[in-house]
JSON list of C-alpha atoms in Angstrom, two decimals:
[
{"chain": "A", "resi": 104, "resn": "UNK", "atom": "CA", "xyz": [46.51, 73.04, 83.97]},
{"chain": "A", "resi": 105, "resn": "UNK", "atom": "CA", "xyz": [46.60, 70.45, 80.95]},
{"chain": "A", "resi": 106, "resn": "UNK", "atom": "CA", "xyz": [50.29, 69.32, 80.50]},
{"chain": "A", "resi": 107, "resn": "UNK", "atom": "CA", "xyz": [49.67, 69.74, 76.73]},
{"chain": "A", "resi": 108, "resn": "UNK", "atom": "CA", "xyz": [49.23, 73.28, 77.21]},
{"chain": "A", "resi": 109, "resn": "UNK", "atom": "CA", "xyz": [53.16, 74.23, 77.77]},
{"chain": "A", "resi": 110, "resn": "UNK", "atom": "CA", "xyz": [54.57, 71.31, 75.30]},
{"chain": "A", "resi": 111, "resn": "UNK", "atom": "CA", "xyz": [52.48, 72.69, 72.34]},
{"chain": "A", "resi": 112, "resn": "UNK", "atom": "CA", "xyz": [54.10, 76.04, 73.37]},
{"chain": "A", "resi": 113, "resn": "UNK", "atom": "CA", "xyz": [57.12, 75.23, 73.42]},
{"chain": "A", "resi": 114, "resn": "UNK", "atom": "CA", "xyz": [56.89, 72.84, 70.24]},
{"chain": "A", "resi": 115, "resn": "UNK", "atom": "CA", "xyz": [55.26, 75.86, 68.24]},
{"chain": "A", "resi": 116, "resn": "UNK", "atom": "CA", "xyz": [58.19, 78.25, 68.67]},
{"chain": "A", "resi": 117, "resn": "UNK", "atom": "CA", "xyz": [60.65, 75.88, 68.06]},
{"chain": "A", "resi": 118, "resn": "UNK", "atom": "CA", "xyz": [59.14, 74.97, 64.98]},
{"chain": "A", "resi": 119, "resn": "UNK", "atom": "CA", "xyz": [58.40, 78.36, 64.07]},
{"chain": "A", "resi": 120, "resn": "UNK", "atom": "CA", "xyz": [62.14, 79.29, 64.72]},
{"chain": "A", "resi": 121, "resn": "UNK", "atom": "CA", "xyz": [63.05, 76.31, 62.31]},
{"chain": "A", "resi": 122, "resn": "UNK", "atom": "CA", "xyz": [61.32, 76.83, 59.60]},
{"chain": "A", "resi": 123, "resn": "UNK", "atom": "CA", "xyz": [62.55, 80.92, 59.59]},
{"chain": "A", "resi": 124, "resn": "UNK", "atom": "CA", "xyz": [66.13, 79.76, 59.74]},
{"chain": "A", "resi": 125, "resn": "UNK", "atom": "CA", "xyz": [65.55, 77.22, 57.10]},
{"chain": "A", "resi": 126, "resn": "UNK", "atom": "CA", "xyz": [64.39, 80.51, 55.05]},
{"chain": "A", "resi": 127, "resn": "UNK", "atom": "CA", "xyz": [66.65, 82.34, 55.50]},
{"chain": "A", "resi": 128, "resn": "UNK", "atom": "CA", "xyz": [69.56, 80.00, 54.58]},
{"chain": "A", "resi": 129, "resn": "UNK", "atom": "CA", "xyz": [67.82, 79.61, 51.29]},
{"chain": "A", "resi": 130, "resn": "UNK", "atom": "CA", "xyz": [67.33, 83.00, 50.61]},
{"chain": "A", "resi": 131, "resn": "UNK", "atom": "CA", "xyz": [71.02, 83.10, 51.08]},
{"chain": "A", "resi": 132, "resn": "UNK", "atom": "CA", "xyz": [71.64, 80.54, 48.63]},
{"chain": "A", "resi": 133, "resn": "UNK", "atom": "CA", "xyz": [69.03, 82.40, 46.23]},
{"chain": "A", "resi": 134, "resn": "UNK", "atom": "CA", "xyz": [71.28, 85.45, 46.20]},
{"chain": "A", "resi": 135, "resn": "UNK", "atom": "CA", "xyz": [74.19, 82.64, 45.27]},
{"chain": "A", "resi": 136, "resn": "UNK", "atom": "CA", "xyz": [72.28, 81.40, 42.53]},
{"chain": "A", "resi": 137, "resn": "UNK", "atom": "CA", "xyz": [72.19, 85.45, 41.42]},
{"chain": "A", "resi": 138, "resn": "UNK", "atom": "CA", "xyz": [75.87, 85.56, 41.45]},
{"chain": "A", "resi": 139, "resn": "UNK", "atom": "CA", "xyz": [77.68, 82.64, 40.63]},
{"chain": "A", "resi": 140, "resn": "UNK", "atom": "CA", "xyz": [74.92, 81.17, 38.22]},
{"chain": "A", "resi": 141, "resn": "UNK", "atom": "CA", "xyz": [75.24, 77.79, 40.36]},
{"chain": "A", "resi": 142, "resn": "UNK", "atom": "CA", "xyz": [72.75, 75.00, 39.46]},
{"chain": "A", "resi": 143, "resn": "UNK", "atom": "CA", "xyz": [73.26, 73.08, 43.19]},
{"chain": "A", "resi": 144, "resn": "UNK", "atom": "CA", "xyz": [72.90, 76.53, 44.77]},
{"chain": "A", "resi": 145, "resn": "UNK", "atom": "CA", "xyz": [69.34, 76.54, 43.26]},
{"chain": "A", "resi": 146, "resn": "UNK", "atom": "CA", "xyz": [68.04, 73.33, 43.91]},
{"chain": "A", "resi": 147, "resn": "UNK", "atom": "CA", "xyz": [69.02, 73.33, 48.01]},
{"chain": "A", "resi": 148, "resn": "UNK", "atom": "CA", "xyz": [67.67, 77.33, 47.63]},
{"chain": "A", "resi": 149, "resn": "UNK", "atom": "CA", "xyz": [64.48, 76.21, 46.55]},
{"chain": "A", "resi": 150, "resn": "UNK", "atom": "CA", "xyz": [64.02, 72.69, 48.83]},
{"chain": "A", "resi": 151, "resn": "UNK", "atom": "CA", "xyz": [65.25, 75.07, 51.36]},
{"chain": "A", "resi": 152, "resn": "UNK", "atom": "CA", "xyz": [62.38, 77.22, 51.10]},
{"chain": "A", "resi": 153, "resn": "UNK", "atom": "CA", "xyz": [60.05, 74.54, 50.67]},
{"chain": "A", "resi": 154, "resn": "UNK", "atom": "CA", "xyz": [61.23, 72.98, 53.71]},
{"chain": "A", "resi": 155, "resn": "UNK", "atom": "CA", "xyz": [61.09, 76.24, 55.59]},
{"chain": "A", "resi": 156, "resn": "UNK", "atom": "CA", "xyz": [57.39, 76.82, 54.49]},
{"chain": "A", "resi": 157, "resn": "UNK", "atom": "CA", "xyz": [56.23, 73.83, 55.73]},
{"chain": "A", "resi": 158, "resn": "UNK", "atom": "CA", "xyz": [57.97, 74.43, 59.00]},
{"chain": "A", "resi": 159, "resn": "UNK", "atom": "CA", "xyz": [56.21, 77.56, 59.29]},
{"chain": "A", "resi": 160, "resn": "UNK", "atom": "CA", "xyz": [53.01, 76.31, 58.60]},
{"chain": "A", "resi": 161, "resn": "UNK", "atom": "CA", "xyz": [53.47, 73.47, 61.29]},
{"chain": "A", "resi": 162, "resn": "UNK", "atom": "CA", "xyz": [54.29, 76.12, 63.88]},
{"chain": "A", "resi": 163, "resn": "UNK", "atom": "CA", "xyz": [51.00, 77.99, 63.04]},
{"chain": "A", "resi": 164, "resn": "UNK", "atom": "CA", "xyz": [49.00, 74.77, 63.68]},
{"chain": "A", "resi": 165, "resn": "UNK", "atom": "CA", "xyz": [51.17, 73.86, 67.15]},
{"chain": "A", "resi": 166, "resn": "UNK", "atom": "CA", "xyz": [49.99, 77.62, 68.05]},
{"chain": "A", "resi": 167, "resn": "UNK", "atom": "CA", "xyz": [46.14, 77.69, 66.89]},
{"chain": "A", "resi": 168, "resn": "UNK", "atom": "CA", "xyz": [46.35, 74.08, 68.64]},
{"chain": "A", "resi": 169, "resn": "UNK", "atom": "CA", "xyz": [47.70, 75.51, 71.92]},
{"chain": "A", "resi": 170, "resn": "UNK", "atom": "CA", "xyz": [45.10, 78.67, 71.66]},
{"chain": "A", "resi": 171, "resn": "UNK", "atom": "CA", "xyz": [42.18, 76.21, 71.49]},
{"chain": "A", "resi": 172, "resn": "UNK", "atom": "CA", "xyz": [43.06, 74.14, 74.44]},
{"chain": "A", "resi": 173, "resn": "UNK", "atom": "CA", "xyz": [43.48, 77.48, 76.21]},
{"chain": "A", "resi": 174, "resn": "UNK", "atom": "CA", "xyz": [40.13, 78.32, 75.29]},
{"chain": "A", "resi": 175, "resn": "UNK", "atom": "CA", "xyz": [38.38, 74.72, 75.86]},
{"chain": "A", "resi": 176, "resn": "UNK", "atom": "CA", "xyz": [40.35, 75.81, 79.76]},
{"chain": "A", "resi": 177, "resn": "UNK", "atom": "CA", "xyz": [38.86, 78.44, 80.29]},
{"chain": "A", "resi": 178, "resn": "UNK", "atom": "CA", "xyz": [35.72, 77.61, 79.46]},
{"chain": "A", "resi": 179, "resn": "UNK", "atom": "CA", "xyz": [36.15, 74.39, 82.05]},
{"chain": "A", "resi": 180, "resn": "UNK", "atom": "CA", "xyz": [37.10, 76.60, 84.78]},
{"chain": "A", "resi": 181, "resn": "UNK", "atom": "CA", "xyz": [34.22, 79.42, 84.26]},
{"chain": "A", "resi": 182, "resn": "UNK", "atom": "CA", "xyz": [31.71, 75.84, 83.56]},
{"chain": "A", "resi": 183, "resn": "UNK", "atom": "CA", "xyz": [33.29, 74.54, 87.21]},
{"chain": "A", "resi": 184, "resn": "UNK", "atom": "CA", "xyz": [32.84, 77.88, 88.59]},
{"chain": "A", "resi": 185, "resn": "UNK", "atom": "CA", "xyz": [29.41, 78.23, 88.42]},
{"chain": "A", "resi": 186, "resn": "UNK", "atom": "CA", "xyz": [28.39, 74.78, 89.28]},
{"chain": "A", "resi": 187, "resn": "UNK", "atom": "CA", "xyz": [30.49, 75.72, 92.46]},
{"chain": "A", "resi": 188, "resn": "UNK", "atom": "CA", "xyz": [28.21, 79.07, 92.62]},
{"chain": "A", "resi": 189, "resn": "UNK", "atom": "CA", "xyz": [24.94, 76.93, 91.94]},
{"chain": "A", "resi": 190, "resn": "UNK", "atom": "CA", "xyz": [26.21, 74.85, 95.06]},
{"chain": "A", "resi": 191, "resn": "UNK", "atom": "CA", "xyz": [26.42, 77.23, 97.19]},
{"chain": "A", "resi": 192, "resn": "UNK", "atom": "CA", "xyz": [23.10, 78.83, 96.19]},
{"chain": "A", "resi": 193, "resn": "UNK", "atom": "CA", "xyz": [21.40, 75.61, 97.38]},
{"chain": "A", "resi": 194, "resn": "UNK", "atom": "CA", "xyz": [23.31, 75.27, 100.54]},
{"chain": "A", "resi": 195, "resn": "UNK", "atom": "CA", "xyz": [22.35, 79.03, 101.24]},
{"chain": "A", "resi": 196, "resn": "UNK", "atom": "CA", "xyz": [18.82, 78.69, 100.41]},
{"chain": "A", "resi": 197, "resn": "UNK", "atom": "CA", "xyz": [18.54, 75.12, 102.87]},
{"chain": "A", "resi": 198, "resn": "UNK", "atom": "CA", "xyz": [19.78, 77.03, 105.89]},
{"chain": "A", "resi": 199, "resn": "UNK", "atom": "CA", "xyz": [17.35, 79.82, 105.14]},
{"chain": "A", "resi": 200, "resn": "UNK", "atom": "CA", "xyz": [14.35, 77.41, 104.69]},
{"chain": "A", "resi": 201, "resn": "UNK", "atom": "CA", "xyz": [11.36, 78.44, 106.84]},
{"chain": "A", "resi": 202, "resn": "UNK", "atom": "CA", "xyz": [10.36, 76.21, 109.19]},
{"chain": "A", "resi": 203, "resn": "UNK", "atom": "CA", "xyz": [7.07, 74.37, 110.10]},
{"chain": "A", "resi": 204, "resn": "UNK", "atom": "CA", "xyz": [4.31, 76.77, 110.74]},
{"chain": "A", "resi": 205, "resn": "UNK", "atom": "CA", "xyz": [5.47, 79.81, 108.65]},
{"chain": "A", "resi": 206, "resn": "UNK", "atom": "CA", "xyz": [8.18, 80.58, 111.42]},
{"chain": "A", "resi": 207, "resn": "UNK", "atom": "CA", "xyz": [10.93, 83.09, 110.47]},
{"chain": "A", "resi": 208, "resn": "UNK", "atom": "CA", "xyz": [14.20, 80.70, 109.29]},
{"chain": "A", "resi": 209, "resn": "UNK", "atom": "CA", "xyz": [16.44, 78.71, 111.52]},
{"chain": "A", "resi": 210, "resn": "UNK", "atom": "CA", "xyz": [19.53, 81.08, 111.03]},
{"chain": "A", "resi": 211, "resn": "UNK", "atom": "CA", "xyz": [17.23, 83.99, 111.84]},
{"chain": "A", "resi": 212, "resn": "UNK", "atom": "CA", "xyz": [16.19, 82.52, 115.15]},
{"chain": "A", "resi": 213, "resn": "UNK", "atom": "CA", "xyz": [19.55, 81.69, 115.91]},
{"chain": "A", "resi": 214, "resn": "UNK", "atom": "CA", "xyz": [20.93, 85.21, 115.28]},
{"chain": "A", "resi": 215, "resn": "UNK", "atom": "CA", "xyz": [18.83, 85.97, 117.33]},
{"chain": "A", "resi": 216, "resn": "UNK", "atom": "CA", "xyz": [19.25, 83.68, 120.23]},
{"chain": "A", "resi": 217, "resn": "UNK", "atom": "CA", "xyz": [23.14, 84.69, 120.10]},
{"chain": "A", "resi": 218, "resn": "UNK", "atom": "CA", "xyz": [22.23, 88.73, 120.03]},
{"chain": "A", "resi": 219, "resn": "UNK", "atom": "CA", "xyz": [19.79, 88.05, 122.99]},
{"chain": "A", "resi": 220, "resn": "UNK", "atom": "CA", "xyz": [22.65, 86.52, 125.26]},
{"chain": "A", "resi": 221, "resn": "UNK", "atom": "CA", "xyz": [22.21, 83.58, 127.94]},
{"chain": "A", "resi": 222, "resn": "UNK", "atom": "CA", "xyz": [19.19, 83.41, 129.61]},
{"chain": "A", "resi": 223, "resn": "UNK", "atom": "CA", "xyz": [18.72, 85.67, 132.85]},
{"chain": "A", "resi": 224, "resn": "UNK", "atom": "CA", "xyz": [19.33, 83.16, 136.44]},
{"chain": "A", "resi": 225, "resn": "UNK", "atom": "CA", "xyz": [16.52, 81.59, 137.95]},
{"chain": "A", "resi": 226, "resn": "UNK", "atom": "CA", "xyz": [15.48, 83.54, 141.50]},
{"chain": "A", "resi": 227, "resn": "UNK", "atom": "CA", "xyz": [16.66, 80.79, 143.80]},
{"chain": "A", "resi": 228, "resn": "UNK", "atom": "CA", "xyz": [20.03, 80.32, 141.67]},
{"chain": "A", "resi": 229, "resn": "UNK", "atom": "CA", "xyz": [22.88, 81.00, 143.34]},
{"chain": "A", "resi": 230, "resn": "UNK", "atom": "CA", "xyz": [25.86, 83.46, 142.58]},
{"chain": "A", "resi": 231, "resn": "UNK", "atom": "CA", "xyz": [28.53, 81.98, 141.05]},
{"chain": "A", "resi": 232, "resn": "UNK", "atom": "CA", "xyz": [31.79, 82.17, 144.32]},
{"chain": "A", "resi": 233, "resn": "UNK", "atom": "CA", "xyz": [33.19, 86.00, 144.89]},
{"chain": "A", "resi": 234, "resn": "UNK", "atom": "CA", "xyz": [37.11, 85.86, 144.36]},
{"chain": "A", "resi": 235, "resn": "UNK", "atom": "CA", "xyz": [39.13, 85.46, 147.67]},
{"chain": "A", "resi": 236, "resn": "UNK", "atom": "CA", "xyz": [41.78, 88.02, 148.73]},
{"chain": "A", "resi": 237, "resn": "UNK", "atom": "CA", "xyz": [44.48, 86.27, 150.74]},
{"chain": "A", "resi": 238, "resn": "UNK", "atom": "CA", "xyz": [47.66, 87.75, 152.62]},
{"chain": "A", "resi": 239, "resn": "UNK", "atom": "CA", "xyz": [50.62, 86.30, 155.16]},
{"chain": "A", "resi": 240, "resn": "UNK", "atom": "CA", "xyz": [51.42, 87.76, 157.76]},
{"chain": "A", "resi": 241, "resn": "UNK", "atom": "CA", "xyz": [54.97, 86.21, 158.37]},
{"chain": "A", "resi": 242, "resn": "UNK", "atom": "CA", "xyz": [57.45, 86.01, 161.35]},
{"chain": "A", "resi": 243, "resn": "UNK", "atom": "CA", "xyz": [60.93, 85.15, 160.64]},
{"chain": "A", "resi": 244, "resn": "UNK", "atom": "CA", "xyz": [63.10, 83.48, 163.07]},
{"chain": "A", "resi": 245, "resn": "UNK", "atom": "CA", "xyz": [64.64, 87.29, 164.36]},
{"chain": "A", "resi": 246, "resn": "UNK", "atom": "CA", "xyz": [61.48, 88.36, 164.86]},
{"chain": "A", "resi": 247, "resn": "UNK", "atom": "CA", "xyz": [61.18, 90.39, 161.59]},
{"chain": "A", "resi": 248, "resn": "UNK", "atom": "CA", "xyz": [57.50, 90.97, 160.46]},
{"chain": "A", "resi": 249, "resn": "UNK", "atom": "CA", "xyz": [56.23, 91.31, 156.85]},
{"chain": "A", "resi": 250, "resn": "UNK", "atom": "CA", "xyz": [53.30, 90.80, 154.58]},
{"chain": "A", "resi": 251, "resn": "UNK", "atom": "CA", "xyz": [52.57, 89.05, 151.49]},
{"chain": "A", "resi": 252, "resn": "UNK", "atom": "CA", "xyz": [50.09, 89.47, 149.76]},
{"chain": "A", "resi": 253, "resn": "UNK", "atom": "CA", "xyz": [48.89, 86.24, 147.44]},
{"chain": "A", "resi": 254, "resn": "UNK", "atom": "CA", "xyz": [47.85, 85.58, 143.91]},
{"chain": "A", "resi": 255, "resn": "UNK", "atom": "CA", "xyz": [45.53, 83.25, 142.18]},
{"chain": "A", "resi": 256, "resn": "UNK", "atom": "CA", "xyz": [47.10, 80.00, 141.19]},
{"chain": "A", "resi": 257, "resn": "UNK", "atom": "CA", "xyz": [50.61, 78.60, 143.57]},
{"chain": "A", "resi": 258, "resn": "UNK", "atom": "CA", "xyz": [53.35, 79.90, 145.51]},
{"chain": "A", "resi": 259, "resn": "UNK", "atom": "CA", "xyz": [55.74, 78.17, 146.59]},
{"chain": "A", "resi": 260, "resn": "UNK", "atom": "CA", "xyz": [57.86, 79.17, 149.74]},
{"chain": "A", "resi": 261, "resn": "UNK", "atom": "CA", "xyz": [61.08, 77.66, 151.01]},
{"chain": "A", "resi": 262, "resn": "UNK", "atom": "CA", "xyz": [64.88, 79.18, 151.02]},
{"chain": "A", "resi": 263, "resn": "UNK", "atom": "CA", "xyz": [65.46, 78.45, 147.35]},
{"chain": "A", "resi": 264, "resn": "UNK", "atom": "CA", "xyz": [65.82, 81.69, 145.44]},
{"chain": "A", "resi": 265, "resn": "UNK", "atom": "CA", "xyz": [63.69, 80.32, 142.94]},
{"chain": "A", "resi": 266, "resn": "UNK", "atom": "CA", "xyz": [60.94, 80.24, 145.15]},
{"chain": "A", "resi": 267, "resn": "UNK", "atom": "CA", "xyz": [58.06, 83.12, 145.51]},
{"chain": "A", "resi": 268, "resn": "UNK", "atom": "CA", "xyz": [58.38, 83.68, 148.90]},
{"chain": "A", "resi": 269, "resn": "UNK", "atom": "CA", "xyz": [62.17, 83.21, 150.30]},
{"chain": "A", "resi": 270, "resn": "UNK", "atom": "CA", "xyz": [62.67, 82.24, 154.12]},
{"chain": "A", "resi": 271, "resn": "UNK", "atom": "CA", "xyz": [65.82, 82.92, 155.52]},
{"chain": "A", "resi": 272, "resn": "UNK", "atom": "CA", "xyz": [64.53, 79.91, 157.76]},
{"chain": "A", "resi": 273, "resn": "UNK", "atom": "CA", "xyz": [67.63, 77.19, 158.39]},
{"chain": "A", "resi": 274, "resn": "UNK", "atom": "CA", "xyz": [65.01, 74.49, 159.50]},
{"chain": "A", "resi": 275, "resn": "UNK", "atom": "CA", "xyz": [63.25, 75.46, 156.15]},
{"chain": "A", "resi": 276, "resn": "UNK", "atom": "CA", "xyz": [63.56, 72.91, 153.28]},
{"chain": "A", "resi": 277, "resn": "UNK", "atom": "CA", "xyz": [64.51, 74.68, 149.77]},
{"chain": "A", "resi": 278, "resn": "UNK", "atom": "CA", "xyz": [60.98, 74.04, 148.68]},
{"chain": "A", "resi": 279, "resn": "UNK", "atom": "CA", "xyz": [58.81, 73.59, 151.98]},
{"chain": "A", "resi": 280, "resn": "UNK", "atom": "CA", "xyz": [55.29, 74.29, 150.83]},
{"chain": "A", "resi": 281, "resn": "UNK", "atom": "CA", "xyz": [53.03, 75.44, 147.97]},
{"chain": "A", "resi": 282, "resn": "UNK", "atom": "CA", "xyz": [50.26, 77.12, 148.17]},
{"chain": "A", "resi": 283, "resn": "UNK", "atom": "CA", "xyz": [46.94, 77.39, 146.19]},
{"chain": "A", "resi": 284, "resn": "UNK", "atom": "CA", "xyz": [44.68, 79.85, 145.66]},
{"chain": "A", "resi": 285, "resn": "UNK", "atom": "CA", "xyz": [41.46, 79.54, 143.80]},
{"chain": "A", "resi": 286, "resn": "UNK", "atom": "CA", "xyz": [37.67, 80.75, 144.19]},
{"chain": "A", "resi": 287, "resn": "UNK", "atom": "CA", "xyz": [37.10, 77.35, 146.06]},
{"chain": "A", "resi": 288, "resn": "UNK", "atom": "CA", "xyz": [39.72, 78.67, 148.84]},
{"chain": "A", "resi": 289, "resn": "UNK", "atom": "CA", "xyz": [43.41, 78.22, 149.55]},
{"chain": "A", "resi": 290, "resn": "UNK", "atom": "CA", "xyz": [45.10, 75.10, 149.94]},
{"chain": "A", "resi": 291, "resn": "UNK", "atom": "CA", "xyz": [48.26, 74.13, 151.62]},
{"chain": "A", "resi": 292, "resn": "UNK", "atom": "CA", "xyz": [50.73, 71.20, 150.55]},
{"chain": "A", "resi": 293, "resn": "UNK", "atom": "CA", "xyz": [53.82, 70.10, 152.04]},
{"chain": "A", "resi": 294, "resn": "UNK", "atom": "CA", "xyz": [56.20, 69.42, 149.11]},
{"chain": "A", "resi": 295, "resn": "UNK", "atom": "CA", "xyz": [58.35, 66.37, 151.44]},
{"chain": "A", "resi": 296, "resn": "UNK", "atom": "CA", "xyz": [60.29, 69.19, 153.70]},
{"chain": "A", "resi": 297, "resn": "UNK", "atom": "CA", "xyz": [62.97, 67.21, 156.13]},
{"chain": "A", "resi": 298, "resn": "UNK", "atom": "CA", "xyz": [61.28, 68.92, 158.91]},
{"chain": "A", "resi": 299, "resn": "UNK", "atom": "CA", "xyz": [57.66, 69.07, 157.72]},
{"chain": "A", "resi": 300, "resn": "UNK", "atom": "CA", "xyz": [54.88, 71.74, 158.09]},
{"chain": "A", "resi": 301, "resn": "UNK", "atom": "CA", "xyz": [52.46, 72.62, 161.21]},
{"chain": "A", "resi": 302, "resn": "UNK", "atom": "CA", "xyz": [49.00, 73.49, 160.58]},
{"chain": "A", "resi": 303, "resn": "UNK", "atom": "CA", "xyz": [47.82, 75.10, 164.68]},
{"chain": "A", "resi": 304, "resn": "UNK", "atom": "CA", "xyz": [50.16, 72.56, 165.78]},
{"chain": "A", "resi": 305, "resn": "UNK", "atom": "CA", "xyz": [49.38, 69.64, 163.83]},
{"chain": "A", "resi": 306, "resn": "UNK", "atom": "CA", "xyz": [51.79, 68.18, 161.21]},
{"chain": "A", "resi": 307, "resn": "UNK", "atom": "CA", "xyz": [49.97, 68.11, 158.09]},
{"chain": "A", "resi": 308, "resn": "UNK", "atom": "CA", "xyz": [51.10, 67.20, 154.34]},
{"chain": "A", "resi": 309, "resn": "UNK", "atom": "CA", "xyz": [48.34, 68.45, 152.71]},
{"chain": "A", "resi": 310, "resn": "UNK", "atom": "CA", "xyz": [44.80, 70.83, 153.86]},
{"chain": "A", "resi": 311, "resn": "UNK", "atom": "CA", "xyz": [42.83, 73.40, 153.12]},
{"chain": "A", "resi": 312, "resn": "UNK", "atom": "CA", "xyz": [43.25, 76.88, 154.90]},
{"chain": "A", "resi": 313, "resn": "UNK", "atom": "CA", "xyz": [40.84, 78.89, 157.08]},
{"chain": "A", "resi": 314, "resn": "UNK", "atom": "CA", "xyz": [41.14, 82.27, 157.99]},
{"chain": "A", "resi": 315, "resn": "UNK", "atom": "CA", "xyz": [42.65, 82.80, 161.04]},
{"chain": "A", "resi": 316, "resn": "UNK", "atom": "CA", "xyz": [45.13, 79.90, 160.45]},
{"chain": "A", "resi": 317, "resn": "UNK", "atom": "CA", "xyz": [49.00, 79.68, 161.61]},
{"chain": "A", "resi": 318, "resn": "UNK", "atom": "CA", "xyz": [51.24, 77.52, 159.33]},
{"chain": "A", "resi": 319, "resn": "UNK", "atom": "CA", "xyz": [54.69, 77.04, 161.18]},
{"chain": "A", "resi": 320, "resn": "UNK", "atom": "CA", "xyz": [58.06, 76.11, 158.65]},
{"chain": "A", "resi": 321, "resn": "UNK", "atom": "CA", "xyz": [60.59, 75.61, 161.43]},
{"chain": "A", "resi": 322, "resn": "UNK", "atom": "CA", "xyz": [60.97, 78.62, 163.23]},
{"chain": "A", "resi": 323, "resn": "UNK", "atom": "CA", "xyz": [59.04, 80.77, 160.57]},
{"chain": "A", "resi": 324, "resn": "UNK", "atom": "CA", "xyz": [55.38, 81.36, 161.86]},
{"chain": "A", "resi": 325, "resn": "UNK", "atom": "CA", "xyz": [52.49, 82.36, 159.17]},
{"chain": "A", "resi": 326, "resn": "UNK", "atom": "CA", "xyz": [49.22, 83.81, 159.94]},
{"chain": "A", "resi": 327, "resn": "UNK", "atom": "CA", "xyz": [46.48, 83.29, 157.42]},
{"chain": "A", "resi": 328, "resn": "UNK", "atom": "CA", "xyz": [43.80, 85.97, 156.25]},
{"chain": "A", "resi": 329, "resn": "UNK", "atom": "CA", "xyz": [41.12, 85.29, 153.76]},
{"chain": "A", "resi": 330, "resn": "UNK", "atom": "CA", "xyz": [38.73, 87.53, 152.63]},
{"chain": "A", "resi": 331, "resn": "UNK", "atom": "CA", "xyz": [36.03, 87.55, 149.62]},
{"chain": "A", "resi": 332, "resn": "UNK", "atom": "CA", "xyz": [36.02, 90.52, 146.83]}
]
């Protein structure tokens, strides 16, 4: 908004407010003039009034000023407004130009393309990989037996209680191994145990799992089993 705008405001009522007190101390001084018959009483009665006209009258033209820059505002925003709208109008009618040939318009055909979906494989295409199910089948050092089942992503297994899969295993580190599970397969990964990890027997620090396999954390034993969804 045009700074003038809220100084002519403000400079109208002020002056307005002037010039009516300036009245109405001289109409004060009038009804002096009525009762004591004073001849100073008159004079500031009458420059008084004079004085409060012309106040008056420059508050009206402070106010008919700040009414016509309201106006010439308006009249830039509604002028701005519709070059905005004229804008748009040509950007509109560009992306719904036909195209060579008499074709239906580019945003048609791609409306379309979208509501038809991704084109259908090719025969010989292959199947993107089914999601793999895979399980442990554990042996704790007292012989207890359980099964866990895993999820996609890691787990991590050691005696920390932070870990996902706890062994009460003394040769265990806090955080022996983590596994990953993916739709590629599952991997193993020693994370620097002080005793390491056996894959069949063989110290590895880091492999990829087959069905069938036996990891070995000290004197935990796990059995591997993969399957596919």
């Amino acid at each position: 908004m045009n700074s003038r705008f809220p100084v002519l405001g403000i400079l109208a009522v002020i002056i307005r407010v002037a010039g009516w007190i300036v009245i109405a101390v001289s109409g004060i001084y009038m009804l002096k003039t009525l009762v004591d018959d004073t001849w100073w009483a008159y004079k500031i009665s009458a420059l008084g009034g004079g004085l409060g006209g012309v106040l008056v009258g420059l508050g009206e033209v402070a106010l008919a000023e700040m009414i016509c820059l309201a106006m010439s505002i308006e009249e830039n925003t509604h002028q701005a407004n519709n070059n905005l709208t004229s804008r748009l109008d040509v950007i509109i009618r560009l992306l719904n130009k036909e195209a060579p040939g008499g074709g239906q318009s580019a945003s048609l055909e791609a409306a379309q393309e979208l509501a038809a979906g991704p084109p259908p494989l090719p025969a010989n295409a292959s199947a993107p990989d089914a999601a793999l199910r895979a399980s442990l089948a554990v042996t704790l050092p007292d012989g207890q037996q359980l099964l866990h089942n895993l999820t996609p992503g890691e787990t991590t297994l050691g005696r920390a209680p932070n870990c996902d899969l706890i062994l009460n295993d003394s040769l265990a580190s806090r955080s022996h191994i983590r596994l990953t599970l993916d739709r590629q397969g599952l991997w193993v990964e020693d994370l620097g145990s002080h005793n390491g990890t056996l894959l069949n027997g063989t110290k590895v620090s880091r492999s990829q799992l087959q069905d069938g396999d036996r990891l070995t954390i000290g004197n935990t034993s796990l059995v591997v089993s993969l399957k596919s969804s």
